[in-house]
Coordinates of C-alpha atoms and ligand atoms in Angstrom, one line a residue:
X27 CA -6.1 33.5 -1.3
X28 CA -3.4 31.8 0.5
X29 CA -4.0 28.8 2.8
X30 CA -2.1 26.9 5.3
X31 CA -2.3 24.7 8.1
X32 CA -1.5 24.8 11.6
X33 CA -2.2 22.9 15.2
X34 CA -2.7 25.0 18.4
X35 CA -5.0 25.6 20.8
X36 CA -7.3 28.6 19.8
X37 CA -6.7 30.8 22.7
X38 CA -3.0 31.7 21.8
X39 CA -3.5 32.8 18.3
X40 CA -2.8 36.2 17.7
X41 CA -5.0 36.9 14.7
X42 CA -6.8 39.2 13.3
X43 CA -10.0 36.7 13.0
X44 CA -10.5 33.6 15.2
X45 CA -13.5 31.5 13.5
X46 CA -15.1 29.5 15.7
X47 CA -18.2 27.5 16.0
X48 CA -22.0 27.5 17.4
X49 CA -23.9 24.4 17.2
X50 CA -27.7 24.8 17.9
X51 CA -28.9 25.6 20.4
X52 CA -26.3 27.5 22.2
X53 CA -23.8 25.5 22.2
X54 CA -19.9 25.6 21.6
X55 CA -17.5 23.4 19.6
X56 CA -14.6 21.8 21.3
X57 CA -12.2 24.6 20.3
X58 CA -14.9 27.3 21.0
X59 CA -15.3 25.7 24.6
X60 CA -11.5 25.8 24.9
X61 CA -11.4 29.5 23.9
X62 CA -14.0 30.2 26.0
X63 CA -12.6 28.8 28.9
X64 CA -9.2 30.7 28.3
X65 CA -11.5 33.9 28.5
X66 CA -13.4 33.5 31.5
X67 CA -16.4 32.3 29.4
X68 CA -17.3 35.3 27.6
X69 CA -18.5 33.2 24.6
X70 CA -20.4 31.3 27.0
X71 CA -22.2 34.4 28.7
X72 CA -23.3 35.9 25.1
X73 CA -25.5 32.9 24.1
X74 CA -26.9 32.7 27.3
X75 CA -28.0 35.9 27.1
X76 CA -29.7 35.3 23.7
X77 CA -27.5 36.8 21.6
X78 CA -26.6 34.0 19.2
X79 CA -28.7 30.5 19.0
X80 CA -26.4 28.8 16.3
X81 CA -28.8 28.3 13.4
X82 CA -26.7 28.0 10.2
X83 CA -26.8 31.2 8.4
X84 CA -26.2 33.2 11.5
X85 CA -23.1 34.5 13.1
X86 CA -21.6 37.5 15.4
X87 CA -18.8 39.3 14.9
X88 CA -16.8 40.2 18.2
X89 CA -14.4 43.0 19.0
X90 CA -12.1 43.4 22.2
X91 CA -13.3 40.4 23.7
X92 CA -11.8 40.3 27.0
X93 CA -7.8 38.3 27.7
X94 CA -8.0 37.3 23.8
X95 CA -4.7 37.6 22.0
X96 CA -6.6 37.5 18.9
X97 CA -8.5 41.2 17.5
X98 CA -12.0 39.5 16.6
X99 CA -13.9 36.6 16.8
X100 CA -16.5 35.2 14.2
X101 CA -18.9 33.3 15.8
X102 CA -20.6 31.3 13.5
X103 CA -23.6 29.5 13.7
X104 CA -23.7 25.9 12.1
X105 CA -27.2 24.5 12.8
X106 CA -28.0 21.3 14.4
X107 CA -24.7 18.8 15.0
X108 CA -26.5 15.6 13.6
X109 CA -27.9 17.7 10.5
X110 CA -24.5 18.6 9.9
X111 CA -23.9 16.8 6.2
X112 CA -22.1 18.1 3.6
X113 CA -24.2 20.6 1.8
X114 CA -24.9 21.8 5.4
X115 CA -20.8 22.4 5.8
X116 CA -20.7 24.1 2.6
X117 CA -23.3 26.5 3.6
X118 CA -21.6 27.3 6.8
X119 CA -17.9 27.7 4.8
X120 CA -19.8 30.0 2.0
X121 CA -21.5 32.2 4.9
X122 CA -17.6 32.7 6.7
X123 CA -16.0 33.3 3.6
X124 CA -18.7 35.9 2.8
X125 CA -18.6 37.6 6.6
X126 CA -14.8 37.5 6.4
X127 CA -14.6 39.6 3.4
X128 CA -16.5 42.0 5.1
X129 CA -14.1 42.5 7.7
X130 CA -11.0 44.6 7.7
X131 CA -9.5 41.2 8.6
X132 CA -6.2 40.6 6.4
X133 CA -6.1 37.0 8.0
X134 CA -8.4 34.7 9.8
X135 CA -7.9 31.3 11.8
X136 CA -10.8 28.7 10.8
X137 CA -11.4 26.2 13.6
X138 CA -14.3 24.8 12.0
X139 CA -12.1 22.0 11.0
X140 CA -13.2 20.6 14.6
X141 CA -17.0 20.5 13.0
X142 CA -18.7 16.8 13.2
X143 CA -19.6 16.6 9.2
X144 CA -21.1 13.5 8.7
X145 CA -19.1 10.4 7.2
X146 CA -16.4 13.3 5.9
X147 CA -13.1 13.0 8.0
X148 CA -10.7 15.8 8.4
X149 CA -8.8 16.5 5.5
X150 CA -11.9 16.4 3.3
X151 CA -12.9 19.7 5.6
X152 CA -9.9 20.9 4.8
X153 CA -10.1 20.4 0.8
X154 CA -13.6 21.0 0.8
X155 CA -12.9 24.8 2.9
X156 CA -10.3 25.5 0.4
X157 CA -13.1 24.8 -2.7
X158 CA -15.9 26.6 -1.1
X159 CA -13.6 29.7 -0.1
X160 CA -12.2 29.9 -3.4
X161 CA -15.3 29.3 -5.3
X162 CA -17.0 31.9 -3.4
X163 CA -14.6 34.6 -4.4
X164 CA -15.3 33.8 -8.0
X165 CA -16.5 36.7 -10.6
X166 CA -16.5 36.7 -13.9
X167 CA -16.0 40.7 -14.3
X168 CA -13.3 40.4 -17.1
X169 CA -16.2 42.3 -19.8
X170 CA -17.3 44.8 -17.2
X171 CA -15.6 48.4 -17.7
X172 CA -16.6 49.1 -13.6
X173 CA -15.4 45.9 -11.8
X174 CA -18.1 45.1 -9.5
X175 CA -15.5 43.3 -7.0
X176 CA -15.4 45.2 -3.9
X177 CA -11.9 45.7 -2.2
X178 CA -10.4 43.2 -0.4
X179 CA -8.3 42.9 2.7
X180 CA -8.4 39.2 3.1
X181 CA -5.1 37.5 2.3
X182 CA -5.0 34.2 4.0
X183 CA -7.0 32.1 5.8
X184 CA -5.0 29.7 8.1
X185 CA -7.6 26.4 8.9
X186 CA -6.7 24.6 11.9
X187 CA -5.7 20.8 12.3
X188 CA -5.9 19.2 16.4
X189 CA -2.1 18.3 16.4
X190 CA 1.6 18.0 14.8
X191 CA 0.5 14.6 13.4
X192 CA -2.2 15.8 11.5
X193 CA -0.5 18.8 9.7
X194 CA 1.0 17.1 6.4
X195 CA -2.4 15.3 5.9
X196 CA -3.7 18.7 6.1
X197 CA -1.3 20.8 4.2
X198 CA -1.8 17.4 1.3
X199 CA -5.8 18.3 1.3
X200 CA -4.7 22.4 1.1
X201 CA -2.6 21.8 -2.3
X202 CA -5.5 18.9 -3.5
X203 CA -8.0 21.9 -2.6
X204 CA -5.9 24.5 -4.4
X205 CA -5.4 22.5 -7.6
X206 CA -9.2 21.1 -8.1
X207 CA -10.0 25.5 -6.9
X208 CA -7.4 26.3 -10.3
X209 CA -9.0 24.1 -12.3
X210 CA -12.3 25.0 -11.7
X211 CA -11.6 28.9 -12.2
X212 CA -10.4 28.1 -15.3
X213 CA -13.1 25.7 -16.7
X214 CA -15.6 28.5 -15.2
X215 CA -13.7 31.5 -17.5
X216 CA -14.2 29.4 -20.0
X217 CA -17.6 28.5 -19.6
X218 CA -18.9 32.1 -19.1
X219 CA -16.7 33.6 -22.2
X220 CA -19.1 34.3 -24.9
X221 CA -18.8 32.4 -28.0
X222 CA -17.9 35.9 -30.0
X223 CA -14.4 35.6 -28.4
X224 CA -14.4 31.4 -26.9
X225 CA -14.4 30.1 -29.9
X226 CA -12.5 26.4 -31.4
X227 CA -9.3 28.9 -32.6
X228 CA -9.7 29.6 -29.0
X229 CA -9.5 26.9 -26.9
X230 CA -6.9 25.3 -29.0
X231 CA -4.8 28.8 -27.7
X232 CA -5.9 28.4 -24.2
X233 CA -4.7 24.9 -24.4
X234 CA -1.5 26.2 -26.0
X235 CA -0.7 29.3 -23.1
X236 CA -1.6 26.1 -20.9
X237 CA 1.2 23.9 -21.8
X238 CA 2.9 26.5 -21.9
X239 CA 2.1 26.9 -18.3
X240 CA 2.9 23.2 -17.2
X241 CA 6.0 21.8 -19.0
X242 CA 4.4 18.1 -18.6
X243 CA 1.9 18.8 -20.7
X244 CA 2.4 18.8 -24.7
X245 CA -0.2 20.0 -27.2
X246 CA -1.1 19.3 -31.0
X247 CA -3.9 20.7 -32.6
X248 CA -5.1 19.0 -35.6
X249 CA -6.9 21.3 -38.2
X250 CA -10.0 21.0 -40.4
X251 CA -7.7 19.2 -43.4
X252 CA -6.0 16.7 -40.8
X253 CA -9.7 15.9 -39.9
X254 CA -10.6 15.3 -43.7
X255 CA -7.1 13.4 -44.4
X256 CA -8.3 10.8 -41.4
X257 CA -11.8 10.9 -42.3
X258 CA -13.9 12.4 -39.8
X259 CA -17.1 12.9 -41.3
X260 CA -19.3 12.9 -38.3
X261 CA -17.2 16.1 -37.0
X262 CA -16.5 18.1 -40.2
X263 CA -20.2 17.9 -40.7
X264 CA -20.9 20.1 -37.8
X265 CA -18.3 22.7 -38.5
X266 CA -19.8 22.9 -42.3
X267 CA -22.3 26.3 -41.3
X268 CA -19.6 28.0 -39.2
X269 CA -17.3 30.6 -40.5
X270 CA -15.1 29.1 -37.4
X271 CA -12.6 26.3 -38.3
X272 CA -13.1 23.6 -36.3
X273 CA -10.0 22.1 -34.3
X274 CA -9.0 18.7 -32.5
X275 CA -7.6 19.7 -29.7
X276 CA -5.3 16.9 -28.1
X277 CA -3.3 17.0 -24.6
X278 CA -0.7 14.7 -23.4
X279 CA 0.2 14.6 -19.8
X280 CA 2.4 11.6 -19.3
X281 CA 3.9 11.7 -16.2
X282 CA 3.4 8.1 -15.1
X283 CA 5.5 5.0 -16.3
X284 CA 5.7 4.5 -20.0
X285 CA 4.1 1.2 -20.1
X286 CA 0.8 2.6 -18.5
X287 CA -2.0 3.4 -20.7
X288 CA -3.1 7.0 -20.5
X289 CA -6.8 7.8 -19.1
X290 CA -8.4 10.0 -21.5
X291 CA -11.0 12.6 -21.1
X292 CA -12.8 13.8 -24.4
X293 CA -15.0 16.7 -23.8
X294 CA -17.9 18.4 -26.3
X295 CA -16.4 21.9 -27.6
X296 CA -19.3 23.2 -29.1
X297 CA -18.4 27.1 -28.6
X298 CA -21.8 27.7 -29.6
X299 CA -25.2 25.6 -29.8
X300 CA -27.5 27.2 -32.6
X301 CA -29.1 24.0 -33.8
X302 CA -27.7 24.3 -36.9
X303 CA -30.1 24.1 -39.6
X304 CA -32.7 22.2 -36.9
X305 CA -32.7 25.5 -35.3
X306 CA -33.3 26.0 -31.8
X307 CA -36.1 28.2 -30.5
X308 CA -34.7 31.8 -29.6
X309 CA -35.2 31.6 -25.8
X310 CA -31.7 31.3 -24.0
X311 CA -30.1 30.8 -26.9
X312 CA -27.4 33.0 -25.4
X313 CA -26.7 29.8 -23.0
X314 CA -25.9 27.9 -26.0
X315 CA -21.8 29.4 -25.3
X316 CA -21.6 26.8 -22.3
X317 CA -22.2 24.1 -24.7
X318 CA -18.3 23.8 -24.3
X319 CA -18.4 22.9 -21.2
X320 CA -17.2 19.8 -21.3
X321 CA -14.3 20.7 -23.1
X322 CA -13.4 23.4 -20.7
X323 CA -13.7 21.0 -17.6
X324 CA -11.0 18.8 -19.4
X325 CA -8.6 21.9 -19.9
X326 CA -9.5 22.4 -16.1
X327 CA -8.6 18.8 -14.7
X328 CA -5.6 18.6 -16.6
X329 CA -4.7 21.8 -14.9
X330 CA -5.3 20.2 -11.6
X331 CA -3.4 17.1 -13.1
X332 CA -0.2 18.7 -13.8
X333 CA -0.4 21.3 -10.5
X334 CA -0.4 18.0 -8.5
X335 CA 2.3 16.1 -10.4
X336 CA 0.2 13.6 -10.3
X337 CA 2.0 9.9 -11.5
X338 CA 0.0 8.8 -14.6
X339 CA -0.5 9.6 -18.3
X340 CA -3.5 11.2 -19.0
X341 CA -4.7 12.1 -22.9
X342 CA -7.6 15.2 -23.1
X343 CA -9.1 15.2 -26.6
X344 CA -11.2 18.6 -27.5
X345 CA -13.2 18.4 -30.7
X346 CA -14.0 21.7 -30.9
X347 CA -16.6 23.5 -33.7
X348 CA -19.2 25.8 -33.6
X349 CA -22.5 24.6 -34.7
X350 CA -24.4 27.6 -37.1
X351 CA -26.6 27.4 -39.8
X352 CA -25.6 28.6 -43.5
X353 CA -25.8 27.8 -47.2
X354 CA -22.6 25.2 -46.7
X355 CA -24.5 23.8 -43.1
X356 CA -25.2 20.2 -43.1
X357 CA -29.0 19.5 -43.8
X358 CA -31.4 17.3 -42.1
X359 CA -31.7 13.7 -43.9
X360 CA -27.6 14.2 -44.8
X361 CA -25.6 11.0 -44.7
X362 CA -21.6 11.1 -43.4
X363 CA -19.4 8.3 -43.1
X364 CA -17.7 8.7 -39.3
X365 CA -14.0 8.1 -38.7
X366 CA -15.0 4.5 -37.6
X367 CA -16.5 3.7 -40.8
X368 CA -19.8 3.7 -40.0
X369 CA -22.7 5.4 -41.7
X370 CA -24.6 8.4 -39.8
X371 CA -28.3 10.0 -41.3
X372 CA -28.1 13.4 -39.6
X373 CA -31.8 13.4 -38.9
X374 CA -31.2 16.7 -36.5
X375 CA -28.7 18.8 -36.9
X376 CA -29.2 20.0 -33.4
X377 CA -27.9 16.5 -32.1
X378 CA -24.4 17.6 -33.3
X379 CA -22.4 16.9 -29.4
X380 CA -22.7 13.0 -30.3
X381 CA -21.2 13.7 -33.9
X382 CA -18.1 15.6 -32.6
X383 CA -17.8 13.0 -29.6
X384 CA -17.8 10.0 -32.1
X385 CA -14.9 10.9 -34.1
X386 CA -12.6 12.0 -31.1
X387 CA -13.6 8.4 -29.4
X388 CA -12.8 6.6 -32.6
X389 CA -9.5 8.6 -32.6
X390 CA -8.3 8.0 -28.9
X391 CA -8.8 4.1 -29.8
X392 CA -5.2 4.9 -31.3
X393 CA -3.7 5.4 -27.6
X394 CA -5.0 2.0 -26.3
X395 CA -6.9 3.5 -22.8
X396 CA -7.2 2.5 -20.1
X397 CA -10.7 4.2 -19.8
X398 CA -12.4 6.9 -21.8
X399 CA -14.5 9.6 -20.1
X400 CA -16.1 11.9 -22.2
X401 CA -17.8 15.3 -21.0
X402 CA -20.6 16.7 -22.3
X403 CA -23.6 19.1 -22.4
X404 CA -25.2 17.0 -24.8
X405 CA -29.2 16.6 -23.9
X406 CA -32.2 18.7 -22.4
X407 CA -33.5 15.5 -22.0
X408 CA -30.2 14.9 -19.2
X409 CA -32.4 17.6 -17.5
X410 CA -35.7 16.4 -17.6
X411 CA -34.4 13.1 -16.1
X412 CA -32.2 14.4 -13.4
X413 CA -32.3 17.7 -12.4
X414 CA -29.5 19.7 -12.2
X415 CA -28.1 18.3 -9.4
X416 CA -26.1 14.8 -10.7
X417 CA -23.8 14.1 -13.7
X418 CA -25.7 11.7 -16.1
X419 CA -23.7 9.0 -16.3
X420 CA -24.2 5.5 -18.7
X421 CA -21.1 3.5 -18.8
X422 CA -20.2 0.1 -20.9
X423 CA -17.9 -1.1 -17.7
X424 CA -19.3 -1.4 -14.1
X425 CA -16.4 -1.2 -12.8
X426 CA -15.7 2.1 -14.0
X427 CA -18.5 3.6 -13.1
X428 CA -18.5 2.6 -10.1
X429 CA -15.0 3.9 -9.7
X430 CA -16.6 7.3 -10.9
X431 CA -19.4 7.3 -8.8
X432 CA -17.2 6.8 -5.8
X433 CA -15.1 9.7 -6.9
X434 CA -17.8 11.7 -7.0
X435 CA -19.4 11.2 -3.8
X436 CA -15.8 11.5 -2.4
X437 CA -15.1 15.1 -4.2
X438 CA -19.0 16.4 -3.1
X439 CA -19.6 16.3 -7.0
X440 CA -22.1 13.5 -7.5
X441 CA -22.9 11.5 -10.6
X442 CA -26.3 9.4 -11.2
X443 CA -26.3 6.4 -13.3
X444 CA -28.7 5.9 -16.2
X445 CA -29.5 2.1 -17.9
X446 CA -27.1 1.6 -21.2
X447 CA -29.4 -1.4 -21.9
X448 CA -29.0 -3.2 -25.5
X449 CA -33.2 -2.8 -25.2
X450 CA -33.0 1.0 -25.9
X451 CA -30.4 0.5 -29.4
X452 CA -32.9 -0.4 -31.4
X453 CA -33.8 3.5 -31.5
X454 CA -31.2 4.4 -33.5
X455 CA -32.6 2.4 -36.4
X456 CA -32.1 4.0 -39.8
X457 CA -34.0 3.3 -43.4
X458 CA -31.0 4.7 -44.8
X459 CA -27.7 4.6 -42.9
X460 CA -25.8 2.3 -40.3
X461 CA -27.5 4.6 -37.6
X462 CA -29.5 8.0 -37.6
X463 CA -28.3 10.3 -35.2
X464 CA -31.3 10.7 -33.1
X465 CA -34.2 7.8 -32.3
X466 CA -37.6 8.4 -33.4
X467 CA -38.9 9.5 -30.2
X468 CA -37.9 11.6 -27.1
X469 CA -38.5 9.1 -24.7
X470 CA -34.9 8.4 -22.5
X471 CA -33.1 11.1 -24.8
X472 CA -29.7 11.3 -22.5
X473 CA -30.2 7.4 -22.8
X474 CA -30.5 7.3 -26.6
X475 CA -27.5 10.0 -26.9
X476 CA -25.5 7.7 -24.9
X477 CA -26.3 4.4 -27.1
X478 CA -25.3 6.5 -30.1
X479 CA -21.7 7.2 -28.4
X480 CA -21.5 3.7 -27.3
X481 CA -21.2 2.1 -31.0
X482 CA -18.2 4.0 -31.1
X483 CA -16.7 2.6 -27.9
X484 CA -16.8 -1.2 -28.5
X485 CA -12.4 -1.0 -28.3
X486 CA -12.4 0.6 -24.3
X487 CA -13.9 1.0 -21.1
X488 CA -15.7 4.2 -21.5
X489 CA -18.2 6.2 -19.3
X490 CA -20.1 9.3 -20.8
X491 CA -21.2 12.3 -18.1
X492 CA -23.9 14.2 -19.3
X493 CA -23.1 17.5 -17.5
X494 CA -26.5 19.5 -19.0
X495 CA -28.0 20.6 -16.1
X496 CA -24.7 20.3 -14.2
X497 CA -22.3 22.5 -16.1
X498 CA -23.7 25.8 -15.2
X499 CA -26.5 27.6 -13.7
X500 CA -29.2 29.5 -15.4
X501 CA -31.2 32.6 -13.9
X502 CA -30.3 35.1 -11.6
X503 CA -26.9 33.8 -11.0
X504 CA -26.0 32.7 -14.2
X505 CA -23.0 30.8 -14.5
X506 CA -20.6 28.1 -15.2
X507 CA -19.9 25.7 -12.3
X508 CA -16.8 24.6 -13.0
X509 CA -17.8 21.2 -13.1
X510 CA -16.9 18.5 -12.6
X511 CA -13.3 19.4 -12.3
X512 CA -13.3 18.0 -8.2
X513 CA -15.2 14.9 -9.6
X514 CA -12.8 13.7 -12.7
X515 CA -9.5 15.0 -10.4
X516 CA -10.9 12.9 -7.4
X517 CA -10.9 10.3 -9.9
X518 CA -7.3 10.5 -11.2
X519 CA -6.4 10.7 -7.2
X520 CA -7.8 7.6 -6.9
X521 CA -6.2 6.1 -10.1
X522 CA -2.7 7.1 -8.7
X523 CA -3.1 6.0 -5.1
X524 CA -4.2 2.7 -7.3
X525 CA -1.5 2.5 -9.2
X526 CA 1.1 3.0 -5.9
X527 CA -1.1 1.0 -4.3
X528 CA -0.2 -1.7 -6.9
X529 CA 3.6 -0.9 -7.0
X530 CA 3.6 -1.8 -3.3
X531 CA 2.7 -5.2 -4.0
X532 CA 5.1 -6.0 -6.7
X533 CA 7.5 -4.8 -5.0
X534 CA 7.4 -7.4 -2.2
Ligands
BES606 N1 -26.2 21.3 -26.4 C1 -27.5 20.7 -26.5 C2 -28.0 20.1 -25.2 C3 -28.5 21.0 -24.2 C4 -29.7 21.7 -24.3 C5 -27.8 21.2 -23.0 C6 -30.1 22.6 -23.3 C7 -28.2 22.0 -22.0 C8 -29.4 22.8 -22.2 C9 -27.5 19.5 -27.5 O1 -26.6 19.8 -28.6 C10 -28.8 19.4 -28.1 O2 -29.3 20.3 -28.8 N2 -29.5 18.3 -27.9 C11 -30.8 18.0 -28.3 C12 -30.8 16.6 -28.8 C13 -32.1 16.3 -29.6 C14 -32.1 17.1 -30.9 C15 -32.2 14.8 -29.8 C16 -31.7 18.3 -27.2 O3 -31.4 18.0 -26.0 O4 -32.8 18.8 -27.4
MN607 MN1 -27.5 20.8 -30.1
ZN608 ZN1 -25.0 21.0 -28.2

């Protein structure tokens, strides 16, 4: 879909769609009450007459409607004006891009860019249309032999701003919107693939046809011998049951200044989630593939990264294996030295994300961070504490997650923070080892995963996002999410307005 953005008054746009909106009950936005007025209130007549009461989840397509320069007109209902919050707006944008599709429309003009959505100011309509628009027309039909994706006229949907001055904020929040949308296709393609053809071999391509893609970003893979040469035990012991060989995947985006130390983003590439010799019980299994989530969603914001050029060096790690039991598997009780030198008792071989996630940490201490984010789907327990609506997130800086909380309320892709108290360490106690890889209870297991990670990030500021119950959703519309692409992107935005910010000042 293309988008673009453009100031005028509703009435003279010759369009194939006008979009306007209905607040409940009966009544017109500012740009519907300027139509309407241009057309001898036609609009105006209709609701009286019952025909449209402007509960979200409603709307009226119109034909012909009299002096209109414009062929239809979607009237779309958008509930209550002081209800209007964000979910509310993205229910509304999902409904038009649905009824839009439906039309014969090849274009439409959106002027529910005028909508009041609370504490969100213009340009974050603007992104936000672009996501929901984009996200909406996702299927993952690539392993169907009949494409269930119905024809489409719709090319390009053209979203209003009120004047001149606000067009290069808008058309900023159009390419922002466009990039996170890109990213998020990708992490999603990712996510559904099934682990038969995602597996570590690749991801390590995808990120390969990916710097490809975007000269500014370079790619090294490191193999299963590199990984024994440095010494990651923690990793390799994962890997041991798969027929798969395991890959570190790293990616180097450094477009800021030299002396700036890079962000990096580690995410959990587990292509598949058996359990390993601590075998998981046979029920959904099969959603044991998106247990590379988190590596996928670092593929998809460096994607974003590069499409927005954005000023700063940015390092994505991807250990990648496939957990699988076997006769070469890694037993319960095993003991592995970890790239950091510490001692691991592999109590479960089932809490294998944190084993992976250690060794990549200990490895990106190399590029002196400036923060390390890692991205995982590493407990049920994440689940059980939060739903599937948050992130988990435990950080050993305040200041970063704070940053990261603010990023994610800004990008509509929220984060909740969990207690990384020194109180819960103690958990990780083994008889026989340095630290066993899982506590003796399942009391505050996305906690205790989170203190295990933490020993290994004593050299860095470093936040952990437990993306469980985030990363994709399980039922009837089983799928990845694609995040948290907007979330992690919203943060590098930040980061670079930061850094300008900063540049500003020296300067003077
Ligand atoms: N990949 C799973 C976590 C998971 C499970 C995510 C279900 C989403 C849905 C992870 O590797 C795992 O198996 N974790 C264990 C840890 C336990 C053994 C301490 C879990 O959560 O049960
Ligand atoms: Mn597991
Ligand atoms: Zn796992």
């Amino acid at each position: 879909m293309e988008f673009t953005v453009k100031s005028g008054n509703p009435e003279k746009q010759r369009t194939a769609c006008l979009v306007l909106g209905v607040y409940e009950s009966r009544r017109l936005t500012v740009s519907a009450e300027q139509f309407d007025a241009a057309v001898g209130g036609y609009l105006g007549n209709l609701l009286r007459r019952g025909d449209l009461e402007g509960k979200s989840g409603q709307s009226l397509l119109l034909f012909n409607v009299p002096e209109a320069l414009c062929e239809r007109v979607l009237l779309v209902g958008c509930g209550r004006e002081r209800d209007l919050d964000d979910r509310r707006f993205q229910q509304i944008m999902t409904h038009v891009a649905t009824a839009l599709n439906e039309t014969g429309a090849t274009e439409a003009v959106v002027y529910l860019t005028d909508l009041a959505v609370k504490g969100r100011d213009l340009n974050w309509k603007i992104r936000q249309m672009v996501e929901v628009v984009e996200g909406s027309q996702y299927r993952f039909d690539l392993l169907k032999s009949k494409k269930d994706a119905p024809r489409r006229s719709l090319r390009k949907i053209i979203l209003s701003v009120p004047g001149r001055r606000e067009l290069a904020g808008g058309e900023q929040a159009v390419i922002e919107g466009v990039a996170i949308s890109a990213g998020v296709k990708l992490t999603k393609d990712l996510g559904n693939l099934p682990a038969n053809l995602c597996t570590p071999s690749y991801l390590a391509e995808q990120a390969q046809t990916l710097a490809r893609e975007f000269p500014a970003l370079r790619v090294e893979v490191l193999e299963e011998a590199d990984m024994e040469r440095l010494g990651m035990g923690a990793l390799l012991a994962v890997t041991r049951g798969s027929a798969q060989p395991a890959k570190l995947i790293r990616l180097d985006y450094r477009q800021g200044p030299a002396a700036h130390k890079p962000y990096v983003l580690v995410g959990k590439g587990v292509t598949f989630d058996t359990g390993g010799i601590s075998l998981k019980p046979g029920e959904g299994m099969d959603e044991m593939k998106y247990d590379m989530c988190g590596a996928a969603s670092v593929l998809g914001t460096l994607r974003a990264c590069a499409e927005l050029k954005l000023p700063l060096n940015v390092t994505g790690l991807i250990p990648a294996v496939e957990n699988m039991p076997g006769g070469r598997a890694t037993r319960p009780g095993d003991i592995v030295t970890s790239l950091s030198g510490q001692t691991i008792e592999i109590l479960n071989t089932d809490a294998e994300g944190r084993l992976i996630l250690c060794d990549a940490m200990t490895y990106a201490e190399r590029d002196e961070p400036a923060a390390v984010i890692d991205i995982a789907t590493l407990t049920g327990a994440c689940i059980i504490a939060l739903g599937r609506h948050p992130h988990g997130l435990l950080s050993n800086h305040p200041p970063l997650a704070h940053a990261l909380t603010a990023a994610g309320q800004a990008a509509a892709d929220r984060v909740w923070e969990l207690p990384l108290w020194e109180d819960y360490q103690e958990g990780l106690d083994s008889n026989f080892a340095d630290m066993a890889n899982i506590a003796g209870s399942r009391d505050g297991g996305a906690i205790m995963a989170a203190c295990f990670l933490s020993r290994f990030a004593k050299k860095y500021h470093w936040a952990h996002l437990d993306i469980a119950g985030t990363a994709w959703k399980t039922g009837k519309a089983k799928g990845a999410t694609g995040r948290p692409v907007p979330l992690l992107t919203q943060y590098l935005l930040d980061r670079a307005a930061e850094a300008q910010r900063e540049d500003g000042r020296a300067a003077h």
